[in-house]
Structure formats: C-alpha cells, structure tokens
Short mmCIF file of C-alpha atoms and ligand atoms in Angstrom, two decimals:
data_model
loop_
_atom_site.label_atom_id
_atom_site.label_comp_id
_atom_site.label_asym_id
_atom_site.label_seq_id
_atom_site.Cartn_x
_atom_site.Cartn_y
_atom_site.Cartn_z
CA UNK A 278 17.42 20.32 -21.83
CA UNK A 279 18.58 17.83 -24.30
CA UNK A 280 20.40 19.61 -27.52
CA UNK A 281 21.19 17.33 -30.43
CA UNK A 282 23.21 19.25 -33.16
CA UNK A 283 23.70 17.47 -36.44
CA UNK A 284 27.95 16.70 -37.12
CA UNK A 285 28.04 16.24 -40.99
CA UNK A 286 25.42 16.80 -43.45
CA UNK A 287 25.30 13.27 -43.86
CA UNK A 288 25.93 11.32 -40.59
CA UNK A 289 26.23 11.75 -37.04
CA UNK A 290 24.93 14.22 -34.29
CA UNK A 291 26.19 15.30 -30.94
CA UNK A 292 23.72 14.89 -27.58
CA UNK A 293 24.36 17.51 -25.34
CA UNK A 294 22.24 18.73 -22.17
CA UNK A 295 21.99 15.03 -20.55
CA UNK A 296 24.38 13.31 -17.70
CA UNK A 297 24.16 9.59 -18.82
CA UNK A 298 26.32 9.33 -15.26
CA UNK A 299 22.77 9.72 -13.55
CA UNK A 300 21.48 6.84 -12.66
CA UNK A 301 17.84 9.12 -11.35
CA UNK A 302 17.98 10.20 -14.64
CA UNK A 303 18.75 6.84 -16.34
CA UNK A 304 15.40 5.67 -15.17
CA UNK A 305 13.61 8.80 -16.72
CA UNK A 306 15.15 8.07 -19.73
CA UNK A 307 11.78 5.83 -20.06
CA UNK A 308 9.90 9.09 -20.25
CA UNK A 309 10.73 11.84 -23.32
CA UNK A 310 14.00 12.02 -23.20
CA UNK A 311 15.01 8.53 -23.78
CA UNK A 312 12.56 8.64 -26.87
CA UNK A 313 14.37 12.10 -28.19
CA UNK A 314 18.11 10.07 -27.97
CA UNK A 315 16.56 7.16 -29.45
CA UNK A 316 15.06 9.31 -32.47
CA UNK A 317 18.38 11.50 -32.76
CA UNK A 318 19.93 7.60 -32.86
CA UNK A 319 17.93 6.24 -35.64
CA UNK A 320 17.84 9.64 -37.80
CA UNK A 321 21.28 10.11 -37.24
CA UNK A 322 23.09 6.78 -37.50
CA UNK A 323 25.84 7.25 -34.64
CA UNK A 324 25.83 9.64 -31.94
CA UNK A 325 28.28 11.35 -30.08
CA UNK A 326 27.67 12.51 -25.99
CA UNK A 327 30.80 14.51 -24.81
CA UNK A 328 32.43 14.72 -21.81
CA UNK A 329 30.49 12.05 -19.87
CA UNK A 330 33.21 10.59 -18.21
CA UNK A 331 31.53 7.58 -16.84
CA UNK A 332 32.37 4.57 -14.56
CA UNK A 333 32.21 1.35 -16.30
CA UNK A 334 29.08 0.30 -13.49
CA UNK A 335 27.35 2.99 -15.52
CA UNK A 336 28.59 2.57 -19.07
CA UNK A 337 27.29 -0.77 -18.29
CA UNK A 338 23.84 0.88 -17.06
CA UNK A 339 23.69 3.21 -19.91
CA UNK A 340 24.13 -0.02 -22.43
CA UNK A 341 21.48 -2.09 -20.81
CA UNK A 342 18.71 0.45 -21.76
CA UNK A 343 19.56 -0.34 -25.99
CA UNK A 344 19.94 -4.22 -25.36
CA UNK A 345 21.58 -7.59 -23.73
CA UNK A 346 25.17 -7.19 -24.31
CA UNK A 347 26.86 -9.49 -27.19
CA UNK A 348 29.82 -11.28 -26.99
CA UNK A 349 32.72 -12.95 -29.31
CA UNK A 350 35.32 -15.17 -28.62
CA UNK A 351 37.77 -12.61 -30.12
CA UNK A 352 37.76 -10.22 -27.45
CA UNK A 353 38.70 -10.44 -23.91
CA UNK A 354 36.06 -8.85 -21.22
CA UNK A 355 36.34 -7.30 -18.03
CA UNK A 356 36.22 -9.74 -15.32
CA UNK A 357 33.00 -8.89 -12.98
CA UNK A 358 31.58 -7.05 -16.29
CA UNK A 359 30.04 -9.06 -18.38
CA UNK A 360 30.55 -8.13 -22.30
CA UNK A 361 32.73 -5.13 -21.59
CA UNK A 362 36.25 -4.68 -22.89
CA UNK A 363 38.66 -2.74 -22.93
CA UNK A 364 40.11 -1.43 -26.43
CA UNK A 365 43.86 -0.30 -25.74
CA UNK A 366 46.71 0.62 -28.19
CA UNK A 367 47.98 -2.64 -29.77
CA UNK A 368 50.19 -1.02 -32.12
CA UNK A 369 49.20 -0.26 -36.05
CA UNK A 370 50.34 -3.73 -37.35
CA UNK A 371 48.51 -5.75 -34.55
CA UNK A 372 45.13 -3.54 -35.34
CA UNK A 373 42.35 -5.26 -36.82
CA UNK A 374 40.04 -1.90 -37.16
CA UNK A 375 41.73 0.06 -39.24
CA UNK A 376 39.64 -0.61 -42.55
CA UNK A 377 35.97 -0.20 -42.72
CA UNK A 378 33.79 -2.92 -41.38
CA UNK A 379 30.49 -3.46 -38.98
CA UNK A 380 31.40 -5.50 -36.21
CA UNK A 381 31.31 -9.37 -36.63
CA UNK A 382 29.07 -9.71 -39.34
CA UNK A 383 30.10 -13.38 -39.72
CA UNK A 384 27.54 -14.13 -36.68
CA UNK A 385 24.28 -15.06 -37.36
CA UNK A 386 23.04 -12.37 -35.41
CA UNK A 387 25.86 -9.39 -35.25
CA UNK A 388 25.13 -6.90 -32.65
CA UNK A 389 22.79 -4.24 -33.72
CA UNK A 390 24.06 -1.37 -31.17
CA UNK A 391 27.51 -0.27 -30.09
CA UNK A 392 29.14 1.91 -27.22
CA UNK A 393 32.55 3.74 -26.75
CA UNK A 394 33.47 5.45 -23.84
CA UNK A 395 36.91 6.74 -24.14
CA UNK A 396 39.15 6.87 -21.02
CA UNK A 397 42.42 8.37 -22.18
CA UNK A 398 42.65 9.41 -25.72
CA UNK A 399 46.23 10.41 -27.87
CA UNK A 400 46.44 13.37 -30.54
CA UNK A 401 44.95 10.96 -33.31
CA UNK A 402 43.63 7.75 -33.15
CA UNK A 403 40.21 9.20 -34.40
CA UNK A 404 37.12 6.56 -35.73
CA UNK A 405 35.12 7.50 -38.44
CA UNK A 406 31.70 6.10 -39.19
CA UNK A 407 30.22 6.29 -42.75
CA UNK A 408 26.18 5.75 -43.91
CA UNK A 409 25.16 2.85 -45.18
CA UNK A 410 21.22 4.16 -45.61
CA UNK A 411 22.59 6.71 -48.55
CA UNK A 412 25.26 3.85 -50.23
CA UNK A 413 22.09 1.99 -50.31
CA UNK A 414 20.24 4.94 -51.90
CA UNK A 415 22.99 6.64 -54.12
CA UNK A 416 22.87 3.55 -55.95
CA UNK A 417 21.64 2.79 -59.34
CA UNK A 418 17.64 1.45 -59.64
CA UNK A 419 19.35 -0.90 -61.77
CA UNK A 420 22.28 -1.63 -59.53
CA UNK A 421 19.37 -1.76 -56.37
CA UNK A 422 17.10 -4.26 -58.51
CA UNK A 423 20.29 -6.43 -58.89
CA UNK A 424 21.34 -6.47 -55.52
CA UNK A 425 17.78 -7.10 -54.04
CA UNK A 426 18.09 -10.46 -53.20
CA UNK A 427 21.87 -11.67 -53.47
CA UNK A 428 23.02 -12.69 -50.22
CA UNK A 429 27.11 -12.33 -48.88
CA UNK A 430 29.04 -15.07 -47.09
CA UNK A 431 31.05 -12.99 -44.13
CA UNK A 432 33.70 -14.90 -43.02
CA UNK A 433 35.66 -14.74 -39.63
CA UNK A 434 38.31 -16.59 -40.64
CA UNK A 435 41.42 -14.25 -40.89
CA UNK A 436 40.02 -12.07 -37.79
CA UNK A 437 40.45 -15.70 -35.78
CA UNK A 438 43.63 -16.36 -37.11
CA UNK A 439 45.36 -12.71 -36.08
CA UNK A 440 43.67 -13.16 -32.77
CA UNK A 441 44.18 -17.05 -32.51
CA UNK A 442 40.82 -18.11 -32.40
CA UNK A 443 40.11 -21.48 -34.46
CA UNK A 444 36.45 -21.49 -34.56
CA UNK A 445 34.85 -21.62 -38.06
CA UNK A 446 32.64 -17.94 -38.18
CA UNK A 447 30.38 -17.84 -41.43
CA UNK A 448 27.02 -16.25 -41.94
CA UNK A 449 25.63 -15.29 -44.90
CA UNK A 450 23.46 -11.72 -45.04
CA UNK A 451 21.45 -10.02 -47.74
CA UNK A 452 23.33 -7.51 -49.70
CA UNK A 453 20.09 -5.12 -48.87
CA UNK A 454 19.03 -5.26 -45.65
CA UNK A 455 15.94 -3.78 -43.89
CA UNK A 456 15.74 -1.67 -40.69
CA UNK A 457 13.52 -3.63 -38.49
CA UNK A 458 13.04 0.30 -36.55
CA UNK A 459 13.46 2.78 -39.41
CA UNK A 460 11.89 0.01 -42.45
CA UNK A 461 14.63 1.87 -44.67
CA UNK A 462 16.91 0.02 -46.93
CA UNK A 463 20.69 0.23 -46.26
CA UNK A 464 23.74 -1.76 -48.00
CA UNK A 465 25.97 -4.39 -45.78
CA UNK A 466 28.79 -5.12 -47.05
CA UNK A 467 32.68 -4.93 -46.06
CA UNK A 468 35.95 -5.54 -46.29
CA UNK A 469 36.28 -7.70 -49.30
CA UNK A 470 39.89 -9.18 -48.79
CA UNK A 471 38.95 -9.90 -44.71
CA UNK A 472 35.35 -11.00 -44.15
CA UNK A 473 32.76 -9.58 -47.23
CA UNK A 474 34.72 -12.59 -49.26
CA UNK A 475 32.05 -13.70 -51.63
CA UNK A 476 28.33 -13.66 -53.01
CA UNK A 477 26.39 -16.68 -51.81
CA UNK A 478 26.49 -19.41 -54.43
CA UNK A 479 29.71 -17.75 -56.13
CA UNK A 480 33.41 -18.33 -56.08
CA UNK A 481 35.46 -15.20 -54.36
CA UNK A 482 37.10 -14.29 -57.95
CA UNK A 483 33.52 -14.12 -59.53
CA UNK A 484 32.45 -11.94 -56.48
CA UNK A 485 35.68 -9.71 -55.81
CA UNK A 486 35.00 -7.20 -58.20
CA UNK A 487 31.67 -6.31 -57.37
CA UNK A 488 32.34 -6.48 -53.72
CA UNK A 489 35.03 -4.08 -53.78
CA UNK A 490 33.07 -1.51 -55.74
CA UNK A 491 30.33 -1.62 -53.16
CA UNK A 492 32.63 -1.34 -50.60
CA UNK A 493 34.45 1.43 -52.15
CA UNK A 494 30.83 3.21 -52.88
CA UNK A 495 30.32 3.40 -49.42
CA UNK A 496 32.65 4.91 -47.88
CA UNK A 497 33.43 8.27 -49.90
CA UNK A 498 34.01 11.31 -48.35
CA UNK A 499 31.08 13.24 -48.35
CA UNK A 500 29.33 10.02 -46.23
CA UNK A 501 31.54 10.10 -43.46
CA UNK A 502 31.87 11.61 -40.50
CA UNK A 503 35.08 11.69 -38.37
CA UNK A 504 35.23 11.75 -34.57
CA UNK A 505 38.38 13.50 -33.06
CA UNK A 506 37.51 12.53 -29.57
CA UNK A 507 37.87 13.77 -26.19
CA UNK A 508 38.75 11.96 -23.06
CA UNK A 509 35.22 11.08 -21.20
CA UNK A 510 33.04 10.87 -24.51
CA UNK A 511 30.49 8.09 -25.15
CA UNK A 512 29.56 7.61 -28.50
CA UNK A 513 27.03 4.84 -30.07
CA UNK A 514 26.52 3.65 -33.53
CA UNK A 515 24.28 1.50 -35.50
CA UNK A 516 25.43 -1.37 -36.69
CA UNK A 517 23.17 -2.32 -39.23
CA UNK A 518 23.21 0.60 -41.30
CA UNK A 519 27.12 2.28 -40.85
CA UNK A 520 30.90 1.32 -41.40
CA UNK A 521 33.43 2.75 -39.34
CA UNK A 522 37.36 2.54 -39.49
CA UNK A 523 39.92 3.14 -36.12
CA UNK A 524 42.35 5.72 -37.57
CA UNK A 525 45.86 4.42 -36.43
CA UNK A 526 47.96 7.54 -36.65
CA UNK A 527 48.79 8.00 -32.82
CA UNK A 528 52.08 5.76 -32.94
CA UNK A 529 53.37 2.65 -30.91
CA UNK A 530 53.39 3.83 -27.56
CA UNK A 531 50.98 6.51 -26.85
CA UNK A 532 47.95 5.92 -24.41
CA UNK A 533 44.55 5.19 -25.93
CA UNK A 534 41.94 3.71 -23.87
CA UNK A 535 38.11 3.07 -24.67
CA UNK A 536 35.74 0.83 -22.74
CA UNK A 537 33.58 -0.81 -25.45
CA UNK A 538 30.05 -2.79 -25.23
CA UNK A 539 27.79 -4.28 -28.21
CA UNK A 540 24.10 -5.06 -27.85
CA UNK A 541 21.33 -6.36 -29.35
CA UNK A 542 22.03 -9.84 -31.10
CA UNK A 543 19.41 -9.11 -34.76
CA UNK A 544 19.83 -11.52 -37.63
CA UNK A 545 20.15 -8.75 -40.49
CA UNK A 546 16.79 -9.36 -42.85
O1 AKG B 253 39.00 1.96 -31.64
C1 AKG B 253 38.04 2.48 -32.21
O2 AKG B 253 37.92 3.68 -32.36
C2 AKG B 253 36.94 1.61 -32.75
C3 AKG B 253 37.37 0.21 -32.91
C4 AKG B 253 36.32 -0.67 -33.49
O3 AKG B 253 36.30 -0.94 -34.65
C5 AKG B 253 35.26 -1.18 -32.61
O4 AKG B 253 35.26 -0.91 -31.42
O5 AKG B 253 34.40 -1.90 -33.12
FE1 FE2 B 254 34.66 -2.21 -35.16
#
C-alpha cells in the first residue's frame, strides 16, 4: 500500500509502498494510486521515492505519465532517449546549480515537472528544494499588493556563456504566479546576479535590491528541505512553485551520477 510520510514541516514527502520499476503497475497508476502520488505531489511540492533503482527505459516510462519531456540547448541527452541526461560531477567551479533557481525560467514555457533518479551518489552532494507557495504567503499584504502584477525579465545569458551556447534566452514572468492545478499563489523569482536580472520596464540597478530580498525571503531555513540521497532514489519536484540548490561539497573526483528528465512545457500565468 502506498505510504507517503511528510519530510519537513514545510516541504517535501517520501512515497513509499510503490515499485515505479513496474511497468503492470505503471498502467494502474491511472486508477487510485496514480491520483494519491499526484495529490502527495501537489500538497507536498517535491517528492522523494527511495530505493527504486530504475532503468532509464523506465525512468523514461515513469516521466511520460506527468508530461512530454522538455528540452534546452544547454544540456546534452542520451542518444536513443529523447530529453534524458545525465547529470555527472563537473567539479564545484564548472557547476551551474549550486545557488537556488527553477530550471530555465528564461523559456517561455519552463518545464513544469522534474525527475532525478540517482545512479551512484558520494557522501554529500545533497539538493535541497525550498517552497515558493509560503514565500508567496509569508509576505506582506502590502508587499503581495505590490508585487501583483510586476513582471521579471529571466535571462539565459550567463548560463549560455559557461556552457557555450550563444542563443539569446529571455522571457519575462509575473512576479506572482498562479497554479494552473492547485489555483494557489506562489513567488518566482531567482538568482538575481544569473538570470532573475531585472523587473520588466526597469533597469537591473533599480530592480537589484528588491530582487535580492525576494530571493533571499525564499529560501530561509525553516522552508527548506534537504535530500541526503541514496543510490536508486527518484525524486520529482515542481517547478512552478519551489527553488532548489545542488550542494557541491563531495569534492573533484568523487562519483555522482543522476539521470534527469523535465516535463511539461507551461507558460507561468
Ligand atoms: O544535481 C542536482 O542535485 C540537481 C541539479 C539541478 O539543479 C537540476 O537537475 O535541475
Ligand atoms: Fe536545477
């Protein structure tokens, strides 16, 4: 029977009781029990299923069932697999994770869903996810009314030039978005210095200071959760209302291995 057991009192829970590596029970995820994940996935923000240790034929299955997988020009995929890759230790100075950011937000339409499944994992390297429903709701009224509204310009510009990409990435997202599943308010924002550069309309040293705060606001301690992980987990998060941050503690050389999918093109509204 499925078991989902909350990880932190304010994001996160763990799935137990279900082999995603069943395909038989893949296709019965259509009945109950692939309602109960999806509800422990939208009440919970990011979800963690240990030990799963799948194939990447059945990653890939698992992935299918939340959406069509997206794709960026920044990563590399898995030849035969289409939008799989392959996260592996680059070394701390050649990461581009360790801060806290959603995934390409400089798309139009950023994936909404995304999957780990860790192959071989070091002492370290941990992720940590933090909830962007209760940044949104911690805030001021005032703060909320001012925000409502006010769009951000991501920018992809300094993720293409560390990976060598020359396309021109810029979207611009409202501050405040709305859940098209949960209709709940969250905040987007991120990494002011690398892609949350400015407020629509606004030069970056008018919007800096603002942007930092919110970023700041959002990711204090008693809104995150932090994943030591195991070799075989799968864990998914939502995109549209969490940060996370790839904790690069592990060193130069040691082994660290995750196959890694994102679904469900959305333009944030
Ligand atoms: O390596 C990780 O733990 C996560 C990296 C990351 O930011 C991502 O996969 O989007
Ligand atoms: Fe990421």
């Amino acid at each position: 029977m499925i078991e989902v057991r909350p990880l932190s009192g304010s994001i996160g829970a763990a799935v137990t009781g279900i082999s995603l590596g069943d395909l038989g029970e893949l296709g019965d995820l259509n009945d109950g029990r692939f309602s109960a994940i999806r509800d422990a996935f939208l009440a919970n923000c990011m979800l963690v299923f240990p030990g799963q240790h799948l194939s990447v034929a059945r990653f890939e299955a698992f992935s299918k069932l939340w959406g069509e997988p997206v794709t960026s020009s920044f990563l590399e995929y898995i030849e035969g697999h289409h939008g799989v890759s392959k996260l592996f230790n680059r070394g701390k100075s050649k990461s581009v994770t360790e801060n806290w950011h959603s995934d390409t937000p400089f798309l139009p339409e950023p994936p909404s869903i995304n999957l780990l499944s860790a192959l071989h994992m070091p002492v370290g390297g941990d992720t940590m996810w933090c909830n962007q429903y209760l940044a949104y709701e911690t805030l001021s009224s005032g703060m909320q009314q001012m925000l409502c509204g006010l769009k951000i310009e991501f920018n992809g510009d300094s993720l293409a030039g560390l990976t060598g990409r020359v396309e021109d990435f810029r979207s611009c997202h409202p501050v405040v978005r709305t859940h098209p599943e949960t209709g709940r308010k969250s905040l987007f924002v991120g990494p002011p210095t690398i892609t949350a550069r400015r407020f629509e309309h606004m030069t970056e040293e008018e919007s800096f200071p603002l942007l930092h705060w919110l970023h700041q606001h959002s990711f204090q301690p008693h809104r995150v959760y932090r994943h030591h992980w195991s070799d075989g987990d799968v864990v998914m998060w939502d995109n549209r209302c969490t940060l996370h941050y790839a904790v690069h503690d592990h060193g130069e050389d040691a082994e660290r291995e995750l196959y890694r999918i994102t679904t469900r093109a959305e333009k944030p509204v």
